[in-house]
Amino acid sequence: MDYTDIITIEPGKRGGKPCIRGMRITVYEVLEYLASGITTAEILDDFPYLTETDIRACLAYAADREKAQMVIYANETPIRSKPVA
């Protein structure tokens, strides 16, 4: 999913955290709601200015960030080659 028009980062808004469509709700907040068991329908009821596409964009953004972190970790040299007993 191309979320580049949905997820926005503005240095002066919410401390530069990724937000949805320039609004003051962050990707982190949406992910936190989903992780706590709140359904997409409940989020949309609580925040009528959000769309299902906004929520999917948050998930896609988080997945891309995780994938980028895995690339960084894969390129690091491990400190120990054996576990400590």
CSV table of N, CA, C and O in Angstrom, one decimal:
chain,number,residue,atom,x,y,z
A,1,MET,N,0.8,-1.2,0.0
A,1,MET,CA,0.0,0.0,0.0
A,1,MET,C,0.9,1.2,0.0
A,1,MET,O,1.8,1.3,0.8
A,2,ASP,N,0.5,2.2,-0.8
A,2,ASP,CA,1.3,3.5,-0.9
A,2,ASP,C,0.6,4.4,0.2
A,2,ASP,O,-0.5,4.9,-0.1
A,3,TYR,N,1.3,4.6,1.3
A,3,TYR,CA,0.8,5.5,2.3
A,3,TYR,C,1.4,6.9,2.3
A,3,TYR,O,1.1,7.7,3.2
A,4,THR,N,2.2,7.2,1.3
A,4,THR,CA,2.9,8.4,1.3
A,4,THR,C,2.0,9.7,1.3
A,4,THR,O,2.5,10.7,1.8
A,5,ASP,N,0.8,9.6,0.8
A,5,ASP,CA,-0.1,10.7,0.9
A,5,ASP,C,-0.9,10.7,2.2
A,5,ASP,O,-1.7,11.7,2.4
A,6,ILE,N,-0.9,9.7,2.9
A,6,ILE,CA,-1.7,9.6,4.1
A,6,ILE,C,-0.9,9.8,5.4
A,6,ILE,O,-1.3,10.6,6.3
A,7,ILE,N,0.3,9.2,5.5
A,7,ILE,CA,1.1,9.4,6.7
A,7,ILE,C,2.0,10.6,6.4
A,7,ILE,O,2.8,10.6,5.5
A,8,THR,N,1.9,11.6,7.3
A,8,THR,CA,2.7,12.8,7.2
A,8,THR,C,3.6,13.0,8.4
A,8,THR,O,3.2,12.6,9.5
A,9,ILE,N,4.7,13.7,8.2
A,9,ILE,CA,5.6,14.0,9.3
A,9,ILE,C,5.9,15.5,9.1
A,9,ILE,O,6.4,16.0,8.1
A,10,GLU,N,5.5,16.3,10.2
A,10,GLU,CA,5.8,17.7,10.2
A,10,GLU,C,6.5,18.0,11.5
A,10,GLU,O,6.0,17.7,12.6
A,11,PRO,N,7.7,18.6,11.4
A,11,PRO,CA,8.5,18.9,12.6
A,11,PRO,C,7.8,19.6,13.7
A,11,PRO,O,8.0,19.3,14.9
A,12,GLY,N,6.9,20.5,13.4
A,12,GLY,CA,6.2,21.3,14.4
A,12,GLY,C,5.0,20.7,14.9
A,12,GLY,O,4.3,21.2,15.8
A,13,LYS,N,4.6,19.5,14.5
A,13,LYS,CA,3.3,18.9,14.9
A,13,LYS,C,3.6,17.6,15.6
A,13,LYS,O,4.3,16.7,15.0
A,14,ARG,N,3.1,17.4,16.8
A,14,ARG,CA,3.3,16.2,17.6
A,14,ARG,C,4.7,15.8,17.7
A,14,ARG,O,5.1,14.6,17.7
A,15,GLY,N,5.6,16.8,17.8
A,15,GLY,CA,7.1,16.5,17.9
A,15,GLY,C,7.7,15.8,16.7
A,15,GLY,O,8.7,15.1,16.9
A,16,GLY,N,7.1,15.9,15.6
A,16,GLY,CA,7.6,15.3,14.4
A,16,GLY,C,7.3,13.8,14.2
A,16,GLY,O,7.8,13.1,13.3
A,17,LYS,N,6.3,13.4,15.0
A,17,LYS,CA,5.9,12.0,14.9
A,17,LYS,C,5.0,11.8,13.7
A,17,LYS,O,4.3,12.7,13.3
A,18,PRO,N,5.0,10.6,13.1
A,18,PRO,CA,4.2,10.4,11.9
A,18,PRO,C,2.7,10.5,12.3
A,18,PRO,O,2.3,9.8,13.2
A,19,CYS,N,2.0,11.3,11.5
A,19,CYS,CA,0.5,11.5,11.8
A,19,CYS,C,-0.3,11.1,10.6
A,19,CYS,O,0.3,10.8,9.5
A,20,ILE,N,-1.6,11.1,10.7
A,20,ILE,CA,-2.5,10.7,9.6
A,20,ILE,C,-3.0,12.0,9.0
A,20,ILE,O,-3.6,12.8,9.7
A,21,ARG,N,-2.7,12.2,7.7
A,21,ARG,CA,-3.2,13.2,6.9
A,21,ARG,C,-3.0,14.6,7.5
A,21,ARG,O,-3.9,15.5,7.4
A,22,GLY,N,-1.9,14.8,8.2
A,22,GLY,CA,-1.7,16.2,8.7
A,22,GLY,C,-2.5,16.5,10.0
A,22,GLY,O,-2.4,17.5,10.6
A,23,MET,N,-3.3,15.5,10.4
A,23,MET,CA,-4.1,15.7,11.7
A,23,MET,C,-3.2,15.4,12.9
A,23,MET,O,-2.0,15.1,12.7
A,24,ARG,N,-3.7,15.6,14.0
A,24,ARG,CA,-2.9,15.4,15.3
A,24,ARG,C,-3.0,14.0,15.8
A,24,ARG,O,-2.5,13.8,17.0
A,25,ILE,N,-3.5,13.1,15.1
A,25,ILE,CA,-3.5,11.7,15.6
A,25,ILE,C,-2.4,11.0,15.0
A,25,ILE,O,-2.1,11.0,13.8
A,26,THR,N,-1.6,10.3,15.8
A,26,THR,CA,-0.3,9.7,15.3
A,26,THR,C,-0.6,8.2,14.9
A,26,THR,O,-1.5,7.6,15.4
A,27,VAL,N,0.4,7.8,14.1
A,27,VAL,CA,0.4,6.3,13.7
A,27,VAL,C,0.5,5.5,15.0
A,27,VAL,O,-0.2,4.5,15.2
A,28,TYR,N,1.3,5.9,15.9
A,28,TYR,CA,1.5,5.2,17.2
A,28,TYR,C,0.2,5.0,17.9
A,28,TYR,O,-0.1,3.9,18.4
A,29,GLU,N,-0.6,6.1,18.0
A,29,GLU,CA,-1.8,6.0,18.7
A,29,GLU,C,-2.8,5.0,18.1
A,29,GLU,O,-3.4,4.1,18.8
A,30,VAL,N,-2.9,5.0,16.8
A,30,VAL,CA,-3.7,4.0,16.1
A,30,VAL,C,-3.2,2.6,16.3
A,30,VAL,O,-4.0,1.7,16.7
A,31,LEU,N,-1.9,2.4,16.2
A,31,LEU,CA,-1.4,1.0,16.5
A,31,LEU,C,-1.6,0.6,17.9
A,31,LEU,O,-1.9,-0.6,18.2
A,32,GLU,N,-1.5,1.5,18.8
A,32,GLU,CA,-1.7,1.2,20.3
A,32,GLU,C,-3.1,0.8,20.5
A,32,GLU,O,-3.4,-0.2,21.2
A,33,TYR,N,-4.1,1.5,19.9
A,33,TYR,CA,-5.5,1.1,20.0
A,33,TYR,C,-5.7,-0.3,19.4
A,33,TYR,O,-6.3,-1.2,20.1
A,34,LEU,N,-5.2,-0.6,18.3
A,34,LEU,CA,-5.3,-1.9,17.7
A,34,LEU,C,-4.7,-3.0,18.5
A,34,LEU,O,-5.3,-4.1,18.8
A,35,ALA,N,-3.5,-2.7,19.1
A,35,ALA,CA,-2.8,-3.7,19.9
A,35,ALA,C,-3.5,-4.0,21.2
A,35,ALA,O,-3.4,-5.1,21.8
A,36,SER,N,-4.3,-3.0,21.7
A,36,SER,CA,-5.0,-3.2,22.9
A,36,SER,C,-6.3,-3.9,22.7
A,36,SER,O,-7.0,-4.2,23.7
A,37,GLY,N,-6.7,-4.2,21.5
A,37,GLY,CA,-7.9,-5.0,21.2
A,37,GLY,C,-9.0,-4.2,20.7
A,37,GLY,O,-10.1,-4.7,20.4
A,38,ILE,N,-8.8,-2.9,20.5
A,38,ILE,CA,-9.9,-2.1,20.0
A,38,ILE,C,-10.0,-2.4,18.5
A,38,ILE,O,-9.0,-2.4,17.8
A,39,THR,N,-11.2,-2.6,18.0
A,39,THR,CA,-11.4,-3.0,16.6
A,39,THR,C,-11.3,-1.8,15.7
A,39,THR,O,-11.5,-0.6,16.2
A,40,THR,N,-11.1,-2.0,14.4
A,40,THR,CA,-11.1,-0.9,13.4
A,40,THR,C,-12.5,-0.2,13.5
A,40,THR,O,-12.5,1.0,13.5
A,41,ALA,N,-13.6,-0.9,13.6
A,41,ALA,CA,-14.9,-0.3,13.7
A,41,ALA,C,-15.0,0.6,14.9
A,41,ALA,O,-15.5,1.7,14.8
A,42,GLU,N,-14.5,0.2,16.0
A,42,GLU,CA,-14.5,1.0,17.2
A,42,GLU,C,-13.7,2.3,17.1
A,42,GLU,O,-14.1,3.4,17.5
A,43,ILE,N,-12.5,2.2,16.4
A,43,ILE,CA,-11.7,3.3,16.2
A,43,ILE,C,-12.4,4.3,15.3
A,43,ILE,O,-12.4,5.5,15.5
A,44,LEU,N,-13.0,3.8,14.2
A,44,LEU,CA,-13.7,4.7,13.3
A,44,LEU,C,-14.9,5.3,13.9
A,44,LEU,O,-15.3,6.5,13.6
A,45,ASP,N,-15.6,4.6,14.9
A,45,ASP,CA,-16.7,5.3,15.6
A,45,ASP,C,-16.2,6.4,16.5
A,45,ASP,O,-16.8,7.4,16.6
A,46,ASP,N,-15.0,6.2,17.2
A,46,ASP,CA,-14.5,7.2,18.1
A,46,ASP,C,-13.8,8.3,17.4
A,46,ASP,O,-13.8,9.4,17.9
A,47,PHE,N,-13.3,8.1,16.2
A,47,PHE,CA,-12.7,9.1,15.4
A,47,PHE,C,-13.3,9.1,14.0
A,47,PHE,O,-12.7,8.6,13.0
A,48,PRO,N,-14.4,9.8,13.8
A,48,PRO,CA,-15.2,9.7,12.6
A,48,PRO,C,-14.4,10.4,11.4
A,48,PRO,O,-14.8,10.1,10.2
A,49,TYR,N,-13.4,11.1,11.7
A,49,TYR,CA,-12.6,11.8,10.6
A,49,TYR,C,-11.6,10.8,10.0
A,49,TYR,O,-10.9,11.1,9.0
A,50,LEU,N,-11.4,9.7,10.6
A,50,LEU,CA,-10.5,8.6,10.1
A,50,LEU,C,-11.2,7.7,9.2
A,50,LEU,O,-12.5,7.6,9.2
A,51,THR,N,-10.5,7.1,8.3
A,51,THR,CA,-11.1,6.1,7.4
A,51,THR,C,-10.4,4.7,7.6
A,51,THR,O,-9.3,4.7,8.2
A,52,GLU,N,-11.0,3.7,7.0
A,52,GLU,CA,-10.3,2.4,7.1
A,52,GLU,C,-9.0,2.4,6.3
A,52,GLU,O,-8.0,1.8,6.7
A,53,THR,N,-8.9,3.2,5.3
A,53,THR,CA,-7.7,3.3,4.5
A,53,THR,C,-6.6,4.0,5.4
A,53,THR,O,-5.4,3.6,5.3
A,54,ASP,N,-7.0,4.9,6.3
A,54,ASP,CA,-6.0,5.5,7.2
A,54,ASP,C,-5.4,4.5,8.1
A,54,ASP,O,-4.2,4.5,8.4
A,55,ILE,N,-6.3,3.6,8.6
A,55,ILE,CA,-5.8,2.6,9.6
A,55,ILE,C,-4.9,1.6,8.8
A,55,ILE,O,-3.9,1.2,9.4
A,56,ARG,N,-5.3,1.2,7.6
A,56,ARG,CA,-4.4,0.3,6.8
A,56,ARG,C,-3.1,1.0,6.5
A,56,ARG,O,-2.0,0.3,6.5
A,57,ALA,N,-3.1,2.3,6.3
A,57,ALA,CA,-1.8,3.0,6.0
A,57,ALA,C,-0.9,3.0,7.3
A,57,ALA,O,0.3,2.9,7.1
A,58,CYS,N,-1.5,3.1,8.5
A,58,CYS,CA,-0.7,3.0,9.7
A,58,CYS,C,0.0,1.6,9.8
A,58,CYS,O,1.1,1.5,10.1
A,59,LEU,N,-0.8,0.6,9.5
A,59,LEU,CA,-0.2,-0.8,9.5
A,59,LEU,C,0.9,-0.9,8.5
A,59,LEU,O,1.9,-1.5,8.8
A,60,ALA,N,0.7,-0.4,7.3
A,60,ALA,CA,1.7,-0.5,6.2
A,60,ALA,C,2.9,0.3,6.6
A,60,ALA,O,4.1,-0.2,6.4
A,61,TYR,N,2.7,1.4,7.2
A,61,TYR,CA,3.9,2.3,7.6
A,61,TYR,C,4.7,1.5,8.7
A,61,TYR,O,5.9,1.4,8.6
A,62,ALA,N,4.0,0.9,9.7
A,62,ALA,CA,4.7,0.2,10.7
A,62,ALA,C,5.4,-1.0,10.1
A,62,ALA,O,6.5,-1.4,10.6
A,63,ALA,N,4.8,-1.7,9.2
A,63,ALA,CA,5.4,-2.9,8.6
A,63,ALA,C,6.7,-2.5,7.8
A,63,ALA,O,7.7,-3.2,7.9
A,64,ASP,N,6.7,-1.4,7.1
A,64,ASP,CA,7.8,-0.9,6.4
A,64,ASP,C,8.9,-0.5,7.4
A,64,ASP,O,10.1,-0.7,7.1
A,65,ARG,N,8.6,0.1,8.5
A,65,ARG,CA,9.6,0.5,9.5
A,65,ARG,C,10.2,-0.7,10.1
A,65,ARG,O,11.4,-0.7,10.3
A,66,GLU,N,9.4,-1.7,10.4
A,66,GLU,CA,10.0,-3.0,10.9
A,66,GLU,C,10.9,-3.6,9.9
A,66,GLU,O,12.0,-4.1,10.3
A,67,LYS,N,10.5,-3.7,8.7
A,67,LYS,CA,11.4,-4.2,7.6
A,67,LYS,C,12.7,-3.5,7.5
A,67,LYS,O,13.8,-4.1,7.4
A,68,ALA,N,12.7,-2.2,7.6
A,68,ALA,CA,13.9,-1.4,7.6
A,68,ALA,C,14.8,-1.7,8.8
A,68,ALA,O,16.0,-1.8,8.6
A,69,GLN,N,14.2,-1.9,9.9
A,69,GLN,CA,15.0,-2.2,11.1
A,69,GLN,C,15.6,-3.6,11.0
A,69,GLN,O,16.8,-3.8,11.4
A,70,MET,N,14.9,-4.5,10.4
A,70,MET,CA,15.5,-5.9,10.2
A,70,MET,C,16.7,-5.8,9.2
A,70,MET,O,17.7,-6.6,9.4
A,71,VAL,N,16.7,-5.0,8.3
A,71,VAL,CA,17.8,-4.8,7.4
A,71,VAL,C,19.0,-4.3,8.2
A,71,VAL,O,20.1,-4.8,8.0
A,72,ILE,N,18.8,-3.3,9.0
A,72,ILE,CA,19.8,-2.8,9.9
A,72,ILE,C,20.4,-3.8,10.7
A,72,ILE,O,21.6,-4.0,10.8
A,73,TYR,N,19.5,-4.6,11.4
A,73,TYR,CA,20.0,-5.7,12.3
A,73,TYR,C,20.8,-6.7,11.6
A,73,TYR,O,21.8,-7.3,12.1
A,74,ALA,N,20.3,-7.1,10.4
A,74,ALA,CA,21.0,-8.1,9.6
A,74,ALA,C,22.4,-7.7,9.2
A,74,ALA,O,23.3,-8.6,9.0
A,75,ASN,N,22.6,-6.4,9.1
A,75,ASN,CA,23.9,-6.0,8.6
A,75,ASN,C,24.9,-5.7,9.8
A,75,ASN,O,26.1,-5.4,9.6
A,76,GLU,N,24.4,-5.8,11.0
A,76,GLU,CA,25.3,-5.6,12.2
A,76,GLU,C,26.1,-6.9,12.5
A,76,GLU,O,25.6,-8.0,12.3
A,77,THR,N,27.2,-6.8,13.0
A,77,THR,CA,28.1,-7.9,13.4
A,77,THR,C,27.7,-8.2,14.9
A,77,THR,O,27.7,-7.3,15.7
A,78,PRO,N,27.4,-9.5,15.2
A,78,PRO,CA,27.0,-9.8,16.5
A,78,PRO,C,28.2,-9.6,17.5
A,78,PRO,O,29.4,-9.8,17.1
A,79,ILE,N,27.9,-9.2,18.7
A,79,ILE,CA,29.0,-9.0,19.7
A,79,ILE,C,29.5,-10.4,20.2
A,79,ILE,O,30.7,-10.5,20.3
A,80,ARG,N,28.6,-11.4,20.4
A,80,ARG,CA,29.1,-12.7,20.8
A,80,ARG,C,28.6,-13.7,19.7
A,80,ARG,O,27.5,-13.6,19.2
A,81,SER,N,29.4,-14.7,19.5
A,81,SER,CA,29.0,-15.8,18.6
A,81,SER,C,28.4,-16.9,19.3
A,81,SER,O,27.7,-17.7,18.7
A,82,LYS,N,28.6,-17.0,20.7
A,82,LYS,CA,28.0,-18.1,21.5
A,82,LYS,C,27.2,-17.5,22.6
A,82,LYS,O,27.6,-16.4,23.2
A,83,PRO,N,26.1,-18.1,23.0
A,83,PRO,CA,25.4,-17.6,24.2
A,83,PRO,C,26.2,-17.7,25.5
A,83,PRO,O,27.0,-18.6,25.6
A,84,VAL,N,26.0,-16.8,26.4
A,84,VAL,CA,26.6,-16.8,27.7
A,84,VAL,C,25.9,-17.9,28.6
A,84,VAL,O,24.7,-17.9,28.7
A,85,ALA,N,26.7,-18.7,29.2
A,85,ALA,CA,26.1,-19.8,30.0
A,85,ALA,C,25.8,-19.3,31.4
A,85,ALA,O,26.3,-18.4,31.9
